Amino acid sequence: MVMNGHNHENSADAKAGLPEAIDCETQTLLRLFLGPILETASNWDEIKGRFTEKGYGISIRDGRLVILNENGAALCTARGLGVPFAQIASRIGRPNLRMSADGRVGELF
C-alpha cells in the first residue's frame, strides 16, 4: 500500500528530490515518532534540533517540507505525517532558508 496513492517514480517530483510513496506501516511509525515534533515545537531551530537528535533531517523542496533519513534521502513530506508545512508556518512563522541556485531546494539556517 502506498502513502497517498501517488507514485512519483520517474516523475518531475522524484527528480526534484521529493519522496517516493512509502507504505502505510512506515508512514504510521514515522507519524508517531516524528509528527509530535512538528505539532509542538515552538520554532524552526527546535524542529531541526529534535529531528537531528532522532537521526533525521528536514529540507524544503519545491515548497514542501521534506523529511530526510540519516543519508539525506527524502522519506516523506510533513503532510504525509499529518502536519502540513503551511500549518506549521502559520503557527511558528516561516523558516529562514538558504535556497539553491534554481530556487527549488531550501535548507534551514
Short mmCIF file of N, CA, C and O in Angstrom, two decimals:
data_model
loop_
_atom_site.label_atom_id
_atom_site.label_comp_id
_atom_site.label_asym_id
_atom_site.label_seq_id
_atom_site.Cartn_x
_atom_site.Cartn_y
_atom_site.Cartn_z
N MET A 1 0.85 -1.17 0.00
CA MET A 1 0.00 0.00 0.00
C MET A 1 0.89 1.24 0.00
O MET A 1 1.89 1.27 0.66
N VAL A 2 0.51 2.25 -0.74
CA VAL A 2 1.32 3.46 -0.82
C VAL A 2 0.76 4.54 0.09
O VAL A 2 -0.40 4.50 0.48
N MET A 3 1.61 5.50 0.40
CA MET A 3 1.27 6.54 1.35
C MET A 3 0.05 7.34 0.92
O MET A 3 -0.86 7.54 1.68
N ASN A 4 0.04 7.84 -0.29
CA ASN A 4 -1.03 8.74 -0.68
C ASN A 4 -1.61 8.43 -2.06
O ASN A 4 -2.26 9.25 -2.64
N GLY A 5 -1.30 7.26 -2.56
CA GLY A 5 -1.83 6.87 -3.84
C GLY A 5 -1.09 7.45 -5.03
O GLY A 5 -1.47 7.26 -6.15
N HIS A 6 -0.01 8.17 -4.79
CA HIS A 6 0.77 8.77 -5.88
C HIS A 6 2.10 8.03 -5.99
O HIS A 6 2.78 7.82 -5.02
N ASN A 7 2.45 7.68 -7.18
CA ASN A 7 3.75 7.08 -7.43
C ASN A 7 4.58 8.11 -8.17
O ASN A 7 4.27 8.48 -9.29
N HIS A 8 5.62 8.61 -7.52
CA HIS A 8 6.43 9.68 -8.10
C HIS A 8 7.58 9.14 -8.94
O HIS A 8 8.37 9.91 -9.44
N GLU A 9 7.70 7.85 -9.07
CA GLU A 9 8.83 7.28 -9.78
C GLU A 9 8.89 7.83 -11.20
O GLU A 9 7.89 7.87 -11.91
N ASN A 10 10.08 8.26 -11.59
CA ASN A 10 10.34 8.83 -12.92
C ASN A 10 9.53 10.09 -13.20
O ASN A 10 9.39 10.49 -14.33
N SER A 11 9.00 10.73 -12.19
CA SER A 11 8.23 11.95 -12.39
C SER A 11 9.11 13.17 -12.10
O SER A 11 10.21 13.06 -11.59
N ALA A 12 8.56 14.33 -12.38
CA ALA A 12 9.28 15.58 -12.06
C ALA A 12 9.50 15.70 -10.57
O ALA A 12 10.53 16.21 -10.13
N ASP A 13 8.54 15.23 -9.75
CA ASP A 13 8.69 15.29 -8.30
C ASP A 13 9.89 14.48 -7.84
O ASP A 13 10.68 14.94 -7.03
N ALA A 14 10.05 13.26 -8.35
CA ALA A 14 11.18 12.42 -7.96
C ALA A 14 12.49 13.08 -8.37
O ALA A 14 13.46 13.07 -7.61
N LYS A 15 12.53 13.67 -9.53
CA LYS A 15 13.74 14.34 -9.99
C LYS A 15 14.06 15.57 -9.15
O LYS A 15 15.21 15.96 -9.04
N ALA A 16 13.05 16.18 -8.55
CA ALA A 16 13.25 17.36 -7.71
C ALA A 16 13.70 16.98 -6.31
O ALA A 16 13.92 17.84 -5.48
N GLY A 17 13.83 15.68 -6.03
CA GLY A 17 14.25 15.24 -4.71
C GLY A 17 13.10 15.06 -3.74
O GLY A 17 13.31 14.95 -2.54
N LEU A 18 11.88 15.01 -4.26
CA LEU A 18 10.73 14.76 -3.41
C LEU A 18 10.62 13.25 -3.17
O LEU A 18 11.07 12.46 -3.98
N PRO A 19 10.01 12.87 -2.06
CA PRO A 19 9.98 11.46 -1.70
C PRO A 19 9.08 10.61 -2.58
O PRO A 19 8.08 11.09 -3.10
N GLU A 20 9.47 9.35 -2.71
CA GLU A 20 8.62 8.35 -3.33
C GLU A 20 7.53 8.00 -2.31
O GLU A 20 7.66 8.29 -1.12
N ALA A 21 6.47 7.38 -2.75
CA ALA A 21 5.43 6.93 -1.85
C ALA A 21 5.99 5.85 -0.92
O ALA A 21 6.81 5.04 -1.34
N ILE A 22 5.57 5.87 0.34
CA ILE A 22 6.00 4.86 1.29
C ILE A 22 4.79 4.05 1.73
O ILE A 22 3.65 4.49 1.60
N ASP A 23 5.06 2.87 2.27
CA ASP A 23 3.97 2.01 2.71
C ASP A 23 3.30 2.60 3.95
O ASP A 23 3.89 3.39 4.69
N CYS A 24 2.06 2.22 4.19
CA CYS A 24 1.28 2.83 5.27
C CYS A 24 1.83 2.48 6.65
O CYS A 24 1.71 3.28 7.58
N GLU A 25 2.48 1.32 6.81
CA GLU A 25 3.06 0.97 8.11
C GLU A 25 4.22 1.91 8.45
O GLU A 25 4.32 2.40 9.58
N THR A 26 5.08 2.16 7.49
CA THR A 26 6.20 3.08 7.70
C THR A 26 5.68 4.48 7.96
O THR A 26 6.16 5.18 8.86
N GLN A 27 4.69 4.90 7.20
CA GLN A 27 4.10 6.22 7.39
C GLN A 27 3.54 6.36 8.80
O GLN A 27 3.76 7.38 9.46
N THR A 28 2.85 5.35 9.28
CA THR A 28 2.27 5.39 10.62
C THR A 28 3.36 5.49 11.69
O THR A 28 3.25 6.29 12.62
N LEU A 29 4.41 4.70 11.54
CA LEU A 29 5.51 4.75 12.51
C LEU A 29 6.19 6.12 12.51
O LEU A 29 6.48 6.68 13.57
N LEU A 30 6.45 6.66 11.33
CA LEU A 30 7.06 7.99 11.25
C LEU A 30 6.13 9.05 11.83
O LEU A 30 6.58 9.97 12.51
N ARG A 31 4.84 8.93 11.58
CA ARG A 31 3.88 9.89 12.12
C ARG A 31 3.89 9.87 13.65
O ARG A 31 3.88 10.92 14.29
N LEU A 32 3.97 8.68 14.23
CA LEU A 32 4.00 8.57 15.69
C LEU A 32 5.33 9.07 16.28
O LEU A 32 5.36 9.68 17.34
N PHE A 33 6.43 8.81 15.57
CA PHE A 33 7.77 9.12 16.05
C PHE A 33 8.15 10.58 15.84
O PHE A 33 8.76 11.20 16.70
N LEU A 34 7.77 11.14 14.68
CA LEU A 34 8.22 12.49 14.31
C LEU A 34 7.10 13.53 14.29
O LEU A 34 7.37 14.72 14.46
N GLY A 35 5.88 13.10 14.08
CA GLY A 35 4.75 14.03 14.00
C GLY A 35 4.63 14.96 15.20
O GLY A 35 4.42 16.17 15.02
N PRO A 36 4.78 14.44 16.43
CA PRO A 36 4.66 15.33 17.60
C PRO A 36 5.67 16.48 17.61
O PRO A 36 5.37 17.56 18.14
N ILE A 37 6.83 16.27 17.02
CA ILE A 37 7.82 17.36 16.94
C ILE A 37 7.24 18.50 16.11
O ILE A 37 7.31 19.67 16.51
N LEU A 38 6.68 18.16 14.96
CA LEU A 38 6.11 19.18 14.08
C LEU A 38 4.91 19.86 14.71
O LEU A 38 4.64 21.04 14.46
N GLU A 39 4.17 19.14 15.53
CA GLU A 39 2.96 19.67 16.15
C GLU A 39 3.24 20.56 17.36
O GLU A 39 2.44 21.43 17.67
N THR A 40 4.37 20.34 18.04
CA THR A 40 4.58 21.03 19.32
C THR A 40 5.77 21.97 19.38
O THR A 40 5.85 22.78 20.31
N ALA A 41 6.70 21.88 18.45
CA ALA A 41 7.90 22.73 18.51
C ALA A 41 7.51 24.20 18.43
O ALA A 41 6.56 24.57 17.74
N SER A 42 8.26 25.01 19.15
CA SER A 42 7.94 26.44 19.20
C SER A 42 8.68 27.27 18.16
O SER A 42 8.37 28.44 17.98
N ASN A 43 9.66 26.66 17.46
CA ASN A 43 10.38 27.38 16.42
C ASN A 43 11.10 26.38 15.51
O ASN A 43 11.17 25.19 15.81
N TRP A 44 11.65 26.88 14.42
CA TRP A 44 12.30 26.02 13.42
C TRP A 44 13.60 25.42 13.94
O TRP A 44 13.94 24.30 13.60
N ASP A 45 14.33 26.14 14.77
CA ASP A 45 15.56 25.59 15.35
C ASP A 45 15.24 24.38 16.21
O ASP A 45 15.99 23.39 16.20
N GLU A 46 14.15 24.44 16.94
CA GLU A 46 13.75 23.30 17.77
C GLU A 46 13.38 22.10 16.89
O GLU A 46 13.78 20.97 17.19
N ILE A 47 12.65 22.33 15.82
CA ILE A 47 12.30 21.23 14.91
C ILE A 47 13.56 20.60 14.36
O ILE A 47 13.74 19.39 14.41
N LYS A 48 14.45 21.44 13.83
CA LYS A 48 15.69 20.93 13.24
C LYS A 48 16.50 20.16 14.28
O LYS A 48 16.99 19.06 14.00
N GLY A 49 16.65 20.70 15.48
CA GLY A 49 17.43 20.05 16.53
C GLY A 49 16.83 18.73 16.98
O GLY A 49 17.55 17.74 17.14
N ARG A 50 15.53 18.69 17.17
CA ARG A 50 14.89 17.45 17.62
C ARG A 50 14.92 16.38 16.54
O ARG A 50 15.08 15.20 16.84
N PHE A 51 14.80 16.78 15.27
CA PHE A 51 14.91 15.81 14.19
C PHE A 51 16.33 15.26 14.14
O PHE A 51 16.53 14.06 13.98
N THR A 52 17.32 16.14 14.28
CA THR A 52 18.73 15.71 14.27
C THR A 52 19.01 14.73 15.40
O THR A 52 19.68 13.71 15.19
N GLU A 53 18.48 15.00 16.58
CA GLU A 53 18.66 14.10 17.72
C GLU A 53 18.13 12.70 17.43
O GLU A 53 18.66 11.71 17.93
N LYS A 54 17.09 12.61 16.63
CA LYS A 54 16.49 11.32 16.29
C LYS A 54 17.09 10.71 15.03
O LYS A 54 16.68 9.63 14.60
N GLY A 55 18.07 11.39 14.42
CA GLY A 55 18.74 10.85 13.25
C GLY A 55 18.08 11.21 11.92
O GLY A 55 18.35 10.56 10.91
N TYR A 56 17.26 12.24 11.91
CA TYR A 56 16.57 12.67 10.70
C TYR A 56 16.92 14.12 10.39
O TYR A 56 17.51 14.82 11.19
N GLY A 57 16.54 14.56 9.22
CA GLY A 57 16.75 15.94 8.82
C GLY A 57 15.50 16.47 8.16
O GLY A 57 14.54 15.73 7.93
N ILE A 58 15.52 17.76 7.83
CA ILE A 58 14.42 18.38 7.11
C ILE A 58 14.98 19.29 6.03
O ILE A 58 16.10 19.79 6.14
N SER A 59 14.19 19.46 5.00
CA SER A 59 14.57 20.32 3.89
C SER A 59 13.28 20.85 3.27
O SER A 59 12.21 20.26 3.44
N ILE A 60 13.39 21.95 2.57
CA ILE A 60 12.26 22.47 1.80
C ILE A 60 12.58 22.17 0.34
O ILE A 60 13.64 22.55 -0.16
N ARG A 61 11.67 21.47 -0.32
CA ARG A 61 11.87 21.12 -1.73
C ARG A 61 10.58 21.41 -2.49
O ARG A 61 9.54 20.86 -2.17
N ASP A 62 10.69 22.27 -3.46
CA ASP A 62 9.53 22.68 -4.26
C ASP A 62 8.36 23.10 -3.38
O ASP A 62 7.22 22.76 -3.62
N GLY A 63 8.66 23.85 -2.31
CA GLY A 63 7.62 24.38 -1.44
C GLY A 63 7.04 23.40 -0.45
O GLY A 63 6.06 23.70 0.22
N ARG A 64 7.65 22.23 -0.32
CA ARG A 64 7.17 21.22 0.62
C ARG A 64 8.23 20.97 1.68
O ARG A 64 9.42 20.96 1.39
N LEU A 65 7.79 20.74 2.91
CA LEU A 65 8.69 20.35 3.98
C LEU A 65 8.92 18.86 3.86
O LEU A 65 7.98 18.07 3.97
N VAL A 66 10.17 18.47 3.59
CA VAL A 66 10.52 17.08 3.34
C VAL A 66 11.34 16.54 4.50
O VAL A 66 12.27 17.19 4.97
N ILE A 67 10.98 15.34 4.94
CA ILE A 67 11.70 14.65 6.00
C ILE A 67 12.77 13.79 5.35
O ILE A 67 12.51 13.05 4.40
N LEU A 68 14.02 13.89 5.87
CA LEU A 68 15.16 13.19 5.29
C LEU A 68 15.66 12.12 6.25
O LEU A 68 15.64 12.29 7.46
N ASN A 69 16.15 11.00 5.68
CA ASN A 69 16.76 9.97 6.53
C ASN A 69 18.19 10.36 6.86
O ASN A 69 18.66 11.43 6.49
N GLU A 70 18.90 9.47 7.56
CA GLU A 70 20.26 9.77 8.02
C GLU A 70 21.23 9.99 6.87
O GLU A 70 22.28 10.61 7.06
N ASN A 71 20.89 9.53 5.67
CA ASN A 71 21.74 9.72 4.50
C ASN A 71 21.32 10.93 3.66
O ASN A 71 21.90 11.17 2.60
N GLY A 72 20.30 11.64 4.10
CA GLY A 72 19.83 12.80 3.36
C GLY A 72 18.83 12.50 2.27
O GLY A 72 18.44 13.39 1.52
N ALA A 73 18.37 11.24 2.18
CA ALA A 73 17.37 10.87 1.18
C ALA A 73 15.98 11.24 1.69
O ALA A 73 15.68 11.11 2.88
N ALA A 74 15.13 11.69 0.78
CA ALA A 74 13.77 12.09 1.13
C ALA A 74 12.93 10.87 1.51
O ALA A 74 12.88 9.90 0.76
N LEU A 75 12.29 10.94 2.69
CA LEU A 75 11.42 9.86 3.16
C LEU A 75 9.95 10.16 2.88
O LEU A 75 9.22 9.31 2.39
N CYS A 76 9.52 11.34 3.29
CA CYS A 76 8.12 11.73 3.15
C CYS A 76 8.02 13.24 3.36
O CYS A 76 9.01 13.89 3.67
N THR A 77 6.84 13.76 3.20
CA THR A 77 6.62 15.17 3.47
C THR A 77 5.97 15.33 4.84
O THR A 77 5.45 14.37 5.41
N ALA A 78 5.98 16.55 5.35
CA ALA A 78 5.30 16.83 6.61
C ALA A 78 3.81 16.55 6.47
O ALA A 78 3.19 16.04 7.40
N ARG A 79 3.24 16.81 5.32
CA ARG A 79 1.84 16.49 5.07
C ARG A 79 1.61 14.99 5.24
O ARG A 79 0.59 14.57 5.79
N GLY A 80 2.56 14.19 4.79
CA GLY A 80 2.45 12.74 4.95
C GLY A 80 2.46 12.31 6.41
O GLY A 80 1.98 11.23 6.75
N LEU A 81 3.00 13.18 7.27
CA LEU A 81 2.98 12.91 8.71
C LEU A 81 1.76 13.53 9.38
O LEU A 81 1.63 13.50 10.60
N GLY A 82 0.89 14.13 8.58
CA GLY A 82 -0.32 14.72 9.12
C GLY A 82 -0.19 16.15 9.58
O GLY A 82 -1.10 16.69 10.21
N VAL A 83 0.95 16.78 9.28
CA VAL A 83 1.18 18.16 9.72
C VAL A 83 1.73 18.95 8.53
O VAL A 83 2.93 19.06 8.35
N PRO A 84 0.86 19.51 7.71
CA PRO A 84 1.32 20.24 6.52
C PRO A 84 2.22 21.42 6.86
O PRO A 84 2.07 22.06 7.90
N PHE A 85 3.15 21.69 5.96
CA PHE A 85 4.09 22.80 6.09
C PHE A 85 3.35 24.11 6.37
O PHE A 85 3.73 24.88 7.25
N ALA A 86 2.27 24.36 5.65
CA ALA A 86 1.52 25.61 5.85
C ALA A 86 0.98 25.72 7.27
O ALA A 86 0.95 26.81 7.85
N GLN A 87 0.56 24.61 7.84
CA GLN A 87 0.04 24.61 9.22
C GLN A 87 1.15 24.96 10.21
O GLN A 87 0.95 25.74 11.13
N ILE A 88 2.33 24.39 10.01
CA ILE A 88 3.47 24.68 10.88
C ILE A 88 3.85 26.16 10.74
O ILE A 88 4.04 26.86 11.74
N ALA A 89 3.97 26.62 9.50
CA ALA A 89 4.37 28.01 9.25
C ALA A 89 3.36 29.00 9.82
O ALA A 89 3.74 30.06 10.33
N SER A 90 2.08 28.68 9.77
CA SER A 90 1.09 29.61 10.34
C SER A 90 1.18 29.65 11.86
O SER A 90 0.85 30.67 12.46
N ARG A 91 1.66 28.57 12.47
CA ARG A 91 1.78 28.52 13.93
C ARG A 91 3.06 29.16 14.43
O ARG A 91 3.06 29.91 15.40
N ILE A 92 4.21 28.90 13.76
CA ILE A 92 5.51 29.40 14.27
C ILE A 92 6.22 30.35 13.32
O ILE A 92 7.30 30.82 13.62
N GLY A 93 5.62 30.62 12.18
CA GLY A 93 6.25 31.51 11.20
C GLY A 93 7.03 30.73 10.16
O GLY A 93 7.33 29.55 10.32
N ARG A 94 7.36 31.41 9.09
CA ARG A 94 8.12 30.78 8.01
C ARG A 94 9.58 30.64 8.42
O ARG A 94 10.11 31.51 9.11
N PRO A 95 10.24 29.58 7.97
CA PRO A 95 11.65 29.40 8.32
C PRO A 95 12.56 30.32 7.51
O PRO A 95 12.20 30.77 6.42
N ASN A 96 13.74 30.59 8.06
CA ASN A 96 14.80 31.28 7.31
C ASN A 96 15.51 30.22 6.49
O ASN A 96 16.01 29.24 7.05
N LEU A 97 15.56 30.43 5.20
CA LEU A 97 16.11 29.42 4.30
C LEU A 97 17.28 29.95 3.49
O LEU A 97 17.32 31.12 3.13
N ARG A 98 18.19 29.06 3.17
CA ARG A 98 19.24 29.29 2.20
C ARG A 98 18.84 28.46 0.99
O ARG A 98 18.81 27.24 1.05
N MET A 99 18.48 29.14 -0.09
CA MET A 99 17.94 28.46 -1.27
C MET A 99 19.04 28.08 -2.25
O MET A 99 20.07 28.74 -2.35
N SER A 100 18.78 27.01 -2.99
CA SER A 100 19.69 26.58 -4.05
C SER A 100 19.60 27.59 -5.19
O SER A 100 18.68 28.41 -5.25
N ALA A 101 20.54 27.52 -6.12
CA ALA A 101 20.58 28.47 -7.23
C ALA A 101 19.31 28.43 -8.08
O ALA A 101 18.87 29.45 -8.59
N ASP A 102 18.71 27.24 -8.21
CA ASP A 102 17.49 27.14 -9.01
C ASP A 102 16.23 27.44 -8.21
O ASP A 102 15.13 27.46 -8.75
N GLY A 103 16.35 27.69 -6.91
CA GLY A 103 15.21 28.05 -6.08
C GLY A 103 14.30 26.91 -5.70
O GLY A 103 13.23 27.13 -5.15
N ARG A 104 14.70 25.68 -5.96
CA ARG A 104 13.83 24.53 -5.69
C ARG A 104 14.09 23.88 -4.34
O ARG A 104 13.22 23.20 -3.81
N VAL A 105 15.28 24.07 -3.78
CA VAL A 105 15.65 23.43 -2.53
C VAL A 105 16.12 24.49 -1.53
O VAL A 105 16.90 25.35 -1.88
N GLY A 106 15.60 24.39 -0.31
CA GLY A 106 15.99 25.32 0.74
C GLY A 106 16.43 24.58 1.97
O GLY A 106 15.83 23.57 2.35
N GLU A 107 17.49 25.07 2.58
CA GLU A 107 17.98 24.49 3.83
C GLU A 107 17.82 25.53 4.93
O GLU A 107 18.09 26.71 4.73
N LEU A 108 17.39 25.08 6.11
CA LEU A 108 17.25 25.98 7.24
C LEU A 108 18.62 26.44 7.71
O LEU A 108 19.58 25.68 7.70
N PHE A 109 18.70 27.70 8.11
CA PHE A 109 19.94 28.20 8.71
C PHE A 109 19.62 29.04 9.90
O PHE A 109 18.52 29.36 10.21
#
